[in-house]
Amino acid sequence: MIDVLFISGKTAPISVLADAVRTLGAEGARVSYAASVPAAWISGQLVDIDFTDTHRLSTYNRRRNVELPFGERVWLRSRKDPWLRDHARQAHVLVALDEGAVYTVWQLAHRNRAAKAVYGLAPAIDAVRDLNQREDGPARPRGAFAPPPSVIARDFAKTMQRLPASTARTLTAKPIMRSSIGARLWRLPLRVPGVPASIRVKTGLRVNEAMNWAGRHSGGAYALALTASKIKDPAIKAELLDKAVTQEINRGTNPKHMAAAVQALLAHADGLQAAERYEEAAQALQRALFLGFHRVVHIDQLTSPLADDPEAFVKRFHGSNAMRTVMTPRGRVRPAAPAPTDRPLRLLVATSANDNFLHHILDRYRNHHGVEVRYLDVATQPSLKRISWADKRMIMERMGGDDEYAELVEDLLRPHLDWADTVFLDWCVGPAAMLTTVDPGDTRIVVRLHSYEAFTRWPHLVDFSRVDDLVFVGDHVLDLTTALVPQLRGPQAPRTQVLYNAVELSEFPRAKTDEARFSLGLIGVGQVVKDPLWAVAVLRLLREEDERYRLVLVGGDMDPKSSRATAKYRSKMEKELAPLAKAGAVLRLGPTDDVAGKLTEVGFMLSSSVRESAHLGLMEGAASGAVPVVRDWPFFAGKVHSARTVYPDSWVADTPEAAAERILRINATEESWRHSAKLAAEHALSTWDWSVVSADYDRFFLG
């Protein structure tokens, strides 16, 4: 015999109850009934229904509970009821007849995990029939709360449409949503077919809210993605997936649903563009690019899907009609004029706030008799600053929906373009996309791309048919960017050139202290990409052999406010460094204006980064006579160009173990260390010092 327990928080339709009890009886079940209703209703209305037993649950609310939602009140006033506990313990099927009983049934199901817990009469009948089909009878292995088939999902979804917010919050309370039982229960109405879109979306948003509130953040994002997978409306689908991915990004994690979100946003953008709704299309495409190239995914992590397989990563973008419109080269009316021979070259050097790699270039050409220099920092010009990062307006303009943007750029930049023979714009980001909005006339346009820009959306918004030369700092970054951006492989692609950064290294060779042999240096620890924990791993291996080894960190710390991903790495790093710093094995110098002076205490210079363009700090360390130990930057390792082609192969180590082995081998004697240090300094000064590299810039600018 199968025992079924009905529970309701209010009166139920008598005829419906009677029919259900008769059906269940025919299936071999006996039904007991408990309800939080007036006593007269129990005694007067249920006499003709063949219940095995009936019981009235208390309707009294303690003062502290009166403000709680109804479903929670039902449970709190009946949870200690001996009759209810006894019958729930013996039941094979627990049935909530209304929303007010759902929370109580859920609580009882936690206590009797062998029982099926369902919501509604139809699922109750299905549950009994399912038990009858079991060869071993109604008893089932003890396990998690197992909701019934799709009927319960539809019932839940329909109920959600009419539930007030307070009741819905009770049904998605923290205890429920923190459990795997509750989480699975609420996924059913999101997954089942046939639910109206408006109900499905409302339910999905409610479950997402509750999951996040209960700390099950991945479940919250999954609820939105699951809801979106059943929605046909492209705008709603894109919005739900955008929300899911944004929530994951805000927690500093790689979103599981990024591909689906980007695809949905691109499809939405394509549809809007076809309908000539350009502003909305630009917004959707901007979101696709913003999310797809988000810094949390590519910059504030130790891996990037973009680096793993560049062609596969950008394929979905290039399949979008809207994106192809934006990336269509528009060319220029006439080519750049050759450098003048009858007057100095007019060179406009431009950037936006970041002039870290321009100082020596500006100094050289400001004092060059054959060059007249002007400097433009668009971040200091409010009118230019406002439009130089306005990617949505750039996209609209390419689609034909914002002629005013092009006119504004023309008005602000044309005086600079008319004056300059050559524009040298550092960093391939927003200002580069803005600059190529207009035809530059016969002015030569040069853009320099370092490394991080390749992991952003900006190169995909630059019209490279209006760029004459694209300068890279390393061949490995050139290879990656060319694989990512189709315009760089097309007939109107700019010339590409690799030029080392302008670095003055002559001040770095100085005498080392006696303790320098056992000091490892790392310059620059302010970004996750620098991965100082790799350097810590090397230090630990060395200290297992000799406790004189220590690690000297130079530079400002990571800003935890930049992203949650950065904050997580910083927290992990601090935990690793704390005991080592206390033991004197790690010295944190912070920012300094005297890097050369600090390097007199460093005998080995590490590059622990996962990616670099060239790593200025490593070059400075090598020039100082610190023996270089370079991690084979994982973003480029194994490719045609990598850290092994930027530096001598003998400097590069695949693992912390290989790095430690190189250090121990070279440092076996002081003579061996000094010899390696001398060779490193000679290579650095003869290869990267500005006295050498400046000639390459002269040829590049002046011919």
XYZ file of C-alpha atoms in Angstrom:
703
model
C 0.000 0.000 0.000
C 1.258 3.461 -0.921
C 0.770 6.209 1.670
C 0.043 9.676 0.312
C -0.056 12.831 2.434
C -1.922 15.890 1.135
C -1.037 19.239 2.721
C -2.718 22.563 2.040
C -2.404 26.028 3.480
C -6.001 26.906 2.710
C -9.298 25.277 1.746
C -9.347 23.233 -1.444
C -12.130 22.476 -3.974
C -14.072 19.521 -2.525
C -15.024 17.912 -5.833
C -11.436 18.031 -7.079
C -10.173 16.462 -3.865
C -12.799 13.723 -4.024
C -11.937 12.819 -7.621
C -8.236 12.706 -6.828
C -8.709 10.500 -3.767
C -10.864 8.068 -5.764
C -8.237 7.890 -8.504
C -5.434 7.340 -6.021
C -7.458 4.683 -4.231
C -7.899 2.833 -7.492
C -4.132 2.911 -7.867
C -3.714 1.267 -4.470
C -2.952 4.358 -2.431
C -4.397 5.564 0.843
C -4.552 9.290 1.362
C -4.251 11.340 4.539
C -4.914 15.058 4.588
C -3.642 17.928 6.745
C -4.752 21.499 6.233
C -4.182 24.833 7.920
C -7.887 25.701 7.844
C -10.788 26.327 10.266
C -11.870 23.251 12.236
C -15.428 23.511 10.922
C -14.237 23.077 7.360
C -12.378 19.867 8.211
C -15.334 18.353 10.060
C -18.059 19.581 7.743
C -16.659 19.434 4.214
C -14.491 16.312 4.115
C -16.918 13.717 5.508
C -17.810 12.303 2.091
C -14.194 11.950 0.918
C -12.513 8.631 1.572
C -9.439 9.969 3.397
C -7.621 7.490 5.623
C -7.084 10.256 8.144
C -7.549 14.014 8.360
C -5.944 16.589 10.596
C -6.244 20.289 11.161
C -2.954 22.145 11.323
C -2.678 25.139 13.602
C -3.692 28.526 12.259
C -2.137 30.437 15.149
C 0.770 32.724 14.344
C 3.316 33.828 16.881
C 3.709 37.562 17.053
C 7.182 37.477 15.565
C 5.913 35.516 12.556
C 2.903 37.565 11.537
C 4.869 39.642 9.026
C 6.363 36.610 7.307
C 5.048 35.406 3.933
C 2.149 32.968 4.151
C 3.984 29.818 3.103
C 6.639 30.285 5.748
C 3.984 30.920 8.408
C 2.265 27.606 7.555
C 5.497 25.741 8.191
C 6.468 27.541 11.377
C 3.137 26.914 13.066
C 2.961 23.218 12.106
C 6.549 21.983 12.092
C 6.298 20.488 15.611
C 2.873 18.933 15.074
C 3.214 15.218 16.114
C 0.512 14.066 13.704
C 2.138 15.808 10.784
C 5.620 14.565 11.633
C 4.424 10.976 12.045
C 2.422 10.897 8.809
C 5.162 12.660 6.857
C 7.684 10.121 8.129
C 5.524 7.231 6.826
C 4.485 8.813 3.532
C 5.684 7.604 0.157
C 4.361 10.727 -1.566
C 4.161 14.237 -0.086
C 1.783 16.545 -1.941
C 1.526 20.350 -1.726
C -1.973 21.296 -2.879
C -1.319 25.036 -3.033
C 1.547 27.508 -2.940
C 1.093 28.001 0.785
C 2.070 24.362 1.367
C 5.112 24.187 -0.924
C 7.590 25.354 1.707
C 6.194 22.874 4.248
C 6.404 19.960 1.800
C 9.939 20.946 0.921
C 10.925 20.949 4.587
C 9.278 17.564 5.182
C 10.954 16.103 2.112
C 14.295 17.033 3.616
C 13.379 14.905 6.608
C 11.960 11.977 4.630
C 14.253 11.718 1.638
C 12.697 8.430 0.558
C 9.440 10.213 -0.286
C 8.512 11.796 -3.571
C 7.654 15.464 -3.081
C 5.298 17.005 -5.607
C 3.141 20.053 -6.136
C -0.373 19.476 -7.434
C -2.814 16.610 -7.823
C -1.792 15.495 -11.294
C 1.848 15.045 -10.237
C 0.634 13.147 -7.165
C -1.216 10.639 -9.332
C 1.804 10.318 -11.617
C 4.041 9.718 -8.609
C 1.835 6.884 -7.318
C 1.719 5.259 -10.733
C 5.462 5.521 -10.984
C 5.872 3.778 -7.633
C 3.468 1.037 -8.704
C 5.654 0.299 -11.697
C 8.685 -0.369 -9.544
C 9.472 -4.055 -9.193
C 10.530 -3.607 -5.587
C 7.339 -1.841 -4.545
C 6.795 1.680 -3.314
C 9.897 1.977 -1.182
C 12.714 3.760 -2.992
C 16.369 4.315 -2.101
C 16.929 7.212 0.220
C 18.229 10.171 -1.692
C 17.664 13.748 -2.733
C 14.273 15.375 -3.272
C 13.233 14.203 -6.726
C 10.537 16.345 -8.347
C 8.067 14.611 -10.679
C 7.886 14.982 -14.444
C 6.974 17.995 -16.514
C 3.507 18.594 -15.036
C 4.994 19.952 -11.813
C 7.127 22.312 -13.830
C 4.133 23.692 -15.675
C 2.222 24.001 -12.397
C 5.112 25.882 -10.831
C 5.429 28.167 -13.821
C 1.717 28.962 -13.918
C 1.734 29.586 -10.197
C 4.644 31.995 -10.572
C 2.530 34.151 -12.846
C -0.047 34.763 -10.148
C 2.177 34.722 -7.078
C 2.822 38.000 -5.295
C 6.492 38.830 -4.845
C 6.431 38.084 -1.124
C 5.160 34.543 -1.650
C 7.609 33.915 -4.489
C 10.449 34.950 -2.212
C 9.312 32.378 0.327
C 9.333 29.646 -2.307
C 12.853 30.727 -3.270
C 14.137 31.263 0.262
C 17.836 30.859 1.031
C 17.551 27.391 2.599
C 15.715 26.089 -0.450
C 17.990 27.626 -3.045
C 21.172 26.635 -1.226
C 20.216 22.977 -1.472
C 20.637 20.887 -4.590
C 17.045 19.765 -4.074
C 15.595 23.251 -4.263
C 17.853 24.245 -7.130
C 16.773 21.280 -9.247
C 13.121 21.851 -8.377
C 13.219 25.386 -9.709
C 15.025 24.431 -12.916
C 12.066 22.368 -14.075
C 9.720 25.223 -15.032
C 12.630 26.815 -16.909
C 13.390 23.698 -18.921
C 9.977 22.245 -19.743
C 8.463 23.065 -23.168
C 5.116 24.728 -23.603
C 5.463 27.403 -20.930
C 4.541 30.906 -22.180
C 7.612 33.066 -22.687
C 6.456 35.771 -20.285
C 6.013 33.231 -17.477
C 9.323 31.529 -18.261
C 11.219 34.809 -18.190
C 9.569 35.934 -14.960
C 10.403 32.600 -13.352
C 13.975 32.657 -14.638
C 14.599 36.118 -13.246
C 13.113 35.135 -9.897
C 15.237 31.976 -9.686
C 18.333 33.937 -10.693
C 17.673 36.495 -7.975
C 17.097 33.792 -5.379
C 20.152 31.759 -6.381
C 22.408 34.792 -6.122
C 20.852 35.754 -2.796
C 21.529 32.239 -1.522
C 25.148 32.338 -2.692
C 24.695 29.867 -5.578
C 25.959 32.309 -8.182
C 26.788 29.830 -10.915
C 23.286 28.415 -10.510
C 21.857 31.898 -10.906
C 23.675 32.429 -14.194
C 22.636 28.962 -15.321
C 18.987 29.792 -14.617
C 19.175 32.777 -16.955
C 21.002 30.827 -19.654
C 18.522 27.963 -19.388
C 15.644 30.395 -19.677
C 17.247 32.063 -22.700
C 17.692 28.719 -24.447
C 13.893 28.335 -24.572
C 13.186 31.896 -25.751
C 12.778 32.737 -29.434
C 12.612 36.526 -29.163
C 16.181 37.668 -30.039
C 16.028 40.767 -27.840
C 14.922 38.872 -24.734
C 17.360 36.020 -25.392
C 20.250 38.462 -25.748
C 19.223 40.399 -22.650
C 19.022 37.280 -20.475
C 22.382 35.934 -21.629
C 23.978 39.371 -21.279
C 22.746 39.473 -17.688
C 24.033 35.958 -16.981
C 27.500 36.694 -18.335
C 27.709 40.090 -16.639
C 26.933 38.531 -13.272
C 29.738 36.009 -13.721
C 32.178 38.688 -14.858
C 31.325 40.823 -11.848
C 32.339 37.896 -9.652
C 35.698 37.690 -11.412
C 35.093 34.346 -13.110
C 35.252 33.199 -16.716
C 31.614 33.065 -17.838
C 30.414 29.613 -18.867
C 27.797 31.110 -21.152
C 29.973 33.661 -22.954
C 29.774 32.006 -26.377
C 25.981 31.838 -26.219
C 25.725 35.448 -25.046
C 27.979 36.795 -27.777
C 26.172 34.783 -30.435
C 22.778 36.013 -29.222
C 23.894 39.639 -29.169
C 25.410 39.358 -32.645
C 22.251 37.762 -34.029
C 20.203 40.526 -32.436
C 22.505 43.168 -33.920
C 22.206 41.596 -37.370
C 18.421 41.648 -37.201
C 18.308 45.234 -36.021
C 20.726 46.373 -38.702
C 18.642 44.671 -41.372
C 15.644 46.596 -40.046
C 17.710 49.826 -40.242
C 17.423 50.309 -36.489
C 21.036 51.394 -36.339
C 21.228 52.772 -32.833
C 19.848 49.578 -31.314
C 22.011 47.471 -33.625
C 25.095 49.398 -32.546
C 24.184 48.892 -28.901
C 23.825 45.125 -29.366
C 27.092 44.848 -31.297
C 28.888 47.013 -28.758
C 27.716 44.698 -25.973
C 28.859 41.634 -27.905
C 32.315 43.141 -28.330
C 32.471 44.484 -24.793
C 31.612 41.126 -23.250
C 33.556 38.985 -25.702
C 36.757 40.957 -25.142
C 36.173 41.741 -21.470
C 39.313 42.275 -19.396
C 38.212 39.742 -16.781
C 38.292 37.051 -19.469
C 41.513 38.010 -21.248
C 43.573 40.438 -19.163
C 42.896 39.723 -15.497
C 43.324 35.959 -15.842
C 46.287 33.654 -16.397
C 44.717 32.192 -19.543
C 42.707 33.531 -22.462
C 40.596 31.706 -25.053
C 41.747 34.339 -27.513
C 45.373 33.290 -27.115
C 44.555 29.580 -27.143
C 42.950 29.669 -30.609
C 42.733 33.166 -32.130
C 40.986 32.168 -35.357
C 38.321 30.130 -33.581
C 37.746 32.864 -31.017
C 36.983 35.611 -33.537
C 35.120 33.396 -36.003
C 31.733 34.087 -34.426
C 32.311 37.841 -34.686
C 33.309 37.668 -38.330
C 30.172 35.666 -39.110
C 27.995 38.621 -38.123
C 26.690 40.865 -40.899
C 26.755 43.830 -38.542
C 30.375 43.159 -37.630
C 31.369 42.733 -41.271
C 29.806 46.105 -42.014
C 31.856 47.733 -39.281
C 35.060 46.027 -40.440
C 34.639 46.861 -44.136
C 37.679 48.927 -45.211
C 36.778 52.340 -46.622
C 40.215 53.340 -47.830
C 41.447 56.843 -48.561
C 41.190 59.158 -51.537
C 44.949 59.501 -51.983
C 47.997 57.785 -50.485
C 50.267 59.318 -47.903
C 52.759 61.804 -49.302
C 56.478 61.047 -49.001
C 58.456 62.817 -46.298
C 59.318 66.392 -47.324
C 62.843 67.145 -48.499
C 62.681 70.944 -48.386
C 61.627 71.399 -44.759
C 61.564 69.498 -41.454
C 59.169 66.571 -41.100
C 56.090 67.588 -39.148
C 55.556 64.785 -36.636
C 52.435 64.666 -34.472
C 52.955 62.275 -31.542
C 49.649 61.331 -29.943
C 48.372 59.178 -27.111
C 45.613 59.068 -24.526
C 46.948 59.509 -20.980
C 49.640 56.809 -21.290
C 52.960 58.269 -22.451
C 55.181 55.704 -20.699
C 56.942 54.694 -23.909
C 57.123 58.095 -25.598
C 59.577 60.110 -23.497
C 62.760 59.203 -25.378
C 61.037 59.471 -28.761
C 59.770 62.959 -27.946
C 63.135 64.069 -26.562
C 64.993 62.839 -29.632
C 62.812 64.427 -32.280
C 62.184 67.651 -30.421
C 65.934 68.113 -30.635
C 66.289 66.825 -34.198
C 66.969 69.510 -36.811
C 65.009 67.569 -39.415
C 61.828 67.175 -37.375
C 59.197 69.541 -36.019
C 57.183 67.915 -33.222
C 53.764 68.505 -31.775
C 52.317 66.428 -28.968
C 48.631 65.610 -28.506
C 47.220 63.854 -25.457
C 43.546 63.395 -26.291
C 42.795 62.742 -22.607
C 43.620 66.388 -21.894
C 41.230 67.673 -24.569
C 37.655 67.309 -23.243
C 36.088 67.457 -26.694
C 38.358 64.700 -28.020
C 38.263 62.647 -24.842
C 34.477 62.375 -25.052
C 34.501 60.887 -28.538
C 37.751 58.911 -28.576
C 36.275 56.000 -26.627
C 32.689 56.254 -27.942
C 32.586 52.811 -29.527
C 28.810 52.760 -29.907
C 28.897 55.951 -31.963
C 31.780 54.601 -34.032
C 29.740 51.486 -34.823
C 26.655 53.548 -35.684
C 28.712 55.723 -38.000
C 30.059 52.665 -39.858
C 26.495 51.379 -40.266
C 25.387 54.722 -41.645
C 23.397 55.806 -38.638
C 25.494 58.614 -37.110
C 26.936 61.032 -39.648
C 27.285 63.616 -36.902
C 30.030 61.563 -35.250
C 32.187 61.584 -38.370
C 31.585 65.310 -38.786
C 32.630 65.940 -35.191
C 35.819 63.906 -35.575
C 36.550 65.709 -38.829
C 36.167 69.121 -37.205
C 38.386 68.256 -34.247
C 41.138 66.296 -36.005
C 41.413 67.957 -39.406
C 43.598 70.845 -38.148
C 46.047 68.296 -36.735
C 45.958 66.171 -39.897
C 46.441 69.188 -42.158
C 49.510 70.256 -40.179
C 51.198 66.869 -39.784
C 53.170 64.949 -42.357
C 53.148 61.934 -40.041
C 50.916 61.034 -37.111
C 52.427 58.564 -34.635
C 49.633 57.319 -32.374
C 50.718 55.169 -29.454
C 48.396 52.355 -28.336
C 45.886 50.767 -30.709
C 42.774 51.519 -28.687
C 39.844 53.967 -28.820
C 41.695 56.973 -30.265
C 42.946 54.808 -33.151
C 39.382 53.803 -34.010
C 38.326 57.444 -33.774
C 41.206 58.637 -35.956
C 40.378 56.201 -38.757
C 36.773 57.366 -38.867
C 37.937 60.121 -41.218
C 40.031 60.075 -44.377
C 43.484 61.327 -43.310
C 44.198 62.930 -46.682
C 47.863 62.570 -47.616
C 49.068 62.431 -43.999
C 50.970 59.283 -43.088
C 49.219 57.456 -40.231
C 51.286 55.274 -37.912
C 49.748 53.324 -35.023
C 51.758 51.367 -32.465
C 50.268 48.278 -30.820
C 52.032 46.949 -27.726
C 50.409 43.773 -26.384
C 47.325 44.234 -24.276
C 45.392 45.943 -27.083
C 45.291 42.649 -28.995
C 43.116 41.284 -26.198
C 40.577 44.104 -26.489
C 37.827 44.991 -28.963
C 39.584 48.087 -30.248
C 41.684 46.673 -33.131
C 38.426 45.322 -34.583
C 37.013 48.853 -34.733
C 40.045 50.421 -36.424
C 39.825 50.947 -40.184
C 43.321 49.784 -41.055
C 42.868 50.802 -44.701
C 43.484 54.317 -43.358
C 46.624 53.307 -41.470
C 49.910 53.298 -43.382
C 52.091 51.550 -40.817
C 51.191 49.372 -37.858
C 54.143 49.119 -35.494
C 54.619 46.217 -33.093
C 57.117 45.719 -30.300
C 57.495 41.994 -30.987
C 56.857 39.513 -33.779
C 54.780 37.313 -31.480
C 52.231 40.099 -30.973
C 52.242 40.829 -34.702
C 51.395 37.180 -35.425
C 48.558 37.132 -32.902
C 46.999 40.395 -34.065
C 47.205 39.429 -37.728
C 45.392 36.179 -36.944
C 42.654 38.103 -35.137
C 41.986 40.997 -37.530
C 41.044 40.167 -41.158
C 41.877 43.673 -42.412
C 45.525 43.022 -41.580
C 45.507 40.156 -44.086
C 43.606 41.976 -46.837
C 44.728 43.935 -49.912
C 44.438 47.280 -48.105
C 46.382 46.149 -45.043
C 48.970 48.548 -43.619
C 52.654 47.835 -43.633
C 53.798 46.136 -40.444
C 57.021 46.870 -38.653
C 58.640 45.591 -35.457
C 60.457 48.299 -33.505
C 61.715 47.855 -29.954
C 60.524 50.291 -27.328
C 62.667 53.341 -26.708
C 64.571 52.416 -23.534
C 67.572 54.194 -22.031
C 69.659 51.407 -20.489
C 73.059 53.062 -20.147
C 72.396 54.150 -16.539
C 71.741 50.603 -15.305
C 75.197 48.978 -15.260
C 76.398 49.470 -11.666
C 78.370 47.462 -9.149
C 76.363 44.765 -7.382
C 76.230 44.292 -3.631
C 77.759 41.177 -2.094
C 74.298 39.691 -1.430
C 73.006 40.266 -4.967
C 73.906 36.733 -6.116
C 71.105 35.326 -4.008
C 68.486 37.964 -4.782
C 65.872 37.464 -7.480
C 64.269 40.594 -8.898
C 60.837 41.108 -10.398
C 59.980 44.551 -11.752
C 56.275 45.175 -12.194
C 53.758 43.292 -10.066
C 50.740 45.535 -10.569
C 48.843 43.316 -13.011
C 47.632 39.725 -12.942
C 49.431 39.144 -16.235
C 52.756 39.516 -14.384
C 51.883 36.389 -12.348
C 54.286 37.010 -9.451
C 53.188 33.707 -7.894
C 55.247 31.968 -10.590
C 58.264 33.823 -9.235
C 57.280 32.742 -5.718
C 57.250 29.130 -6.902
C 60.805 29.572 -8.204
C 61.853 31.119 -4.895
C 60.454 28.216 -2.878
C 62.380 25.705 -4.993
C 65.603 27.662 -4.537
C 65.163 27.985 -0.784
C 64.833 24.229 -0.513
C 68.475 24.184 -1.654
C 69.761 27.387 -0.075
C 67.843 29.672 2.305
C 69.925 32.678 1.319
C 67.742 33.195 -1.747
C 65.183 35.981 -1.551
C 62.781 37.723 -3.921
C 62.787 41.507 -4.410
C 59.526 42.926 -5.790
C 59.700 46.371 -7.391
C 56.586 48.338 -8.337
C 53.099 49.133 -7.131
C 50.658 46.431 -6.095
C 47.628 45.254 -8.051
C 44.555 47.402 -7.603
C 41.798 45.107 -6.314
C 39.225 47.640 -7.506
C 40.089 47.069 -11.161
C 38.128 43.801 -11.197
C 37.047 40.965 -8.926
C 39.434 38.702 -10.825
C 42.326 40.983 -9.889
C 41.104 41.124 -6.299
C 41.041 37.325 -6.124
C 44.585 37.027 -7.450
C 45.816 39.763 -5.126
C 44.245 37.994 -2.137
C 45.883 34.706 -3.058
C 49.210 36.438 -3.599
C 49.091 38.179 -0.223
C 48.502 34.854 1.535
C 51.502 33.343 -0.255
C 53.784 36.303 0.399
C 52.954 36.946 4.054
C 54.985 34.105 5.640
C 57.844 34.603 3.183
C 58.005 38.332 3.903
C 57.954 37.618 7.629
C 60.889 35.249 7.179
C 62.807 37.866 5.186
C 62.570 35.838 1.989
C 60.510 38.470 0.156
C 61.266 42.188 0.074
C 58.560 44.479 -1.318
C 60.052 47.801 -2.387
C 56.929 49.299 -3.967
C 57.114 52.059 -6.592
C 60.464 53.789 -6.999
C 62.043 56.454 -9.195
C 65.445 54.818 -8.778
C 65.064 51.406 -10.390
C 68.731 51.346 -11.385
C 69.772 51.921 -7.776
C 67.517 49.159 -6.467
C 68.885 46.705 -9.018
C 72.348 46.851 -7.448
C 70.888 44.417 -4.894
C 69.560 41.988 -7.527
C 71.616 39.221 -9.124
C 68.923 37.456 -11.138
C 66.050 39.116 -12.990
C 62.822 37.217 -13.550
C 60.092 37.605 -16.138
C 57.225 35.566 -14.717
C 54.488 36.948 -16.975
C 51.950 34.941 -18.934
C 52.278 37.444 -21.784
C 54.464 40.426 -22.636
C 55.375 42.471 -25.656
C 59.008 42.737 -24.566
C 59.078 43.271 -20.756
C 60.951 46.465 -20.109
C 61.812 45.476 -16.524
C 63.605 42.359 -17.714
C 65.647 44.423 -20.167
C 66.594 46.876 -17.424
C 67.588 44.035 -15.135
C 69.724 42.399 -17.798
C 71.446 45.713 -18.540
C 72.208 46.082 -14.821
C 74.073 42.776 -14.790
C 71.298 40.665 -13.286
C 71.169 37.288 -15.010
C 67.831 36.991 -16.879
C 65.479 34.079 -16.246
C 62.455 34.328 -18.524
C 59.304 32.274 -18.291
C 58.245 30.966 -21.688
C 55.203 33.237 -21.734
C 52.267 30.773 -21.879
C 50.137 32.920 -24.181
C 52.798 32.537 -26.887
C 54.740 29.423 -25.874
C 55.229 26.893 -28.648
C 54.362 29.346 -31.422
C 56.643 30.488 -34.236
C 57.473 33.624 -32.263
C 57.524 33.678 -28.477
C 59.713 34.655 -25.547
C 62.359 32.416 -27.121
C 62.577 34.691 -30.171
C 62.509 37.924 -28.161
C 65.383 36.790 -25.922
C 68.253 34.333 -26.292
C 66.854 30.824 -25.970
C 69.160 30.021 -23.053
C 67.422 32.681 -20.951
C 64.014 31.007 -21.228
C 62.568 28.363 -18.889
C 59.361 26.385 -19.350
C 58.622 25.751 -15.667
C 59.568 27.008 -12.200
C 61.707 23.872 -11.859
C 63.625 24.709 -15.035
C 64.046 28.305 -13.875
C 65.385 27.199 -10.494
C 67.760 24.754 -12.186
C 69.153 27.553 -14.409
C 69.727 29.790 -11.396
C 71.412 27.074 -9.323
C 73.635 26.044 -12.220
C 74.788 29.585 -13.003
C 75.168 30.456 -9.324
C 77.264 27.407 -8.496
C 80.229 29.784 -8.247
C 80.555 33.541 -8.072
C 82.742 33.480 -11.178
C 80.062 31.652 -13.171
C 77.407 34.113 -12.054
C 79.549 37.164 -12.897
C 80.361 35.767 -16.333
C 76.686 35.170 -17.162
C 75.792 38.616 -15.822
C 78.416 40.250 -18.042
C 77.132 38.476 -21.158
C 73.539 39.450 -20.367
C 74.434 43.115 -19.881
C 76.384 43.209 -23.133
C 73.467 41.689 -25.042
C 70.934 44.083 -23.522
C 72.969 47.207 -24.168
C 73.869 46.234 -27.728
C 70.325 45.189 -28.667
C 67.767 47.316 -26.817
C 69.472 50.504 -25.662
C 68.064 53.677 -27.215
C 71.496 54.506 -28.611
C 71.047 51.473 -30.881
C 67.286 51.413 -31.432
C 67.007 55.146 -32.229
C 68.598 54.533 -35.613
C 65.708 52.225 -36.499
C 63.242 54.988 -35.616
C 65.178 57.505 -37.727
C 64.956 55.202 -40.732
C 61.291 54.568 -40.044
C 60.271 58.222 -39.775
C 62.794 59.917 -42.048
C 63.705 57.214 -44.546
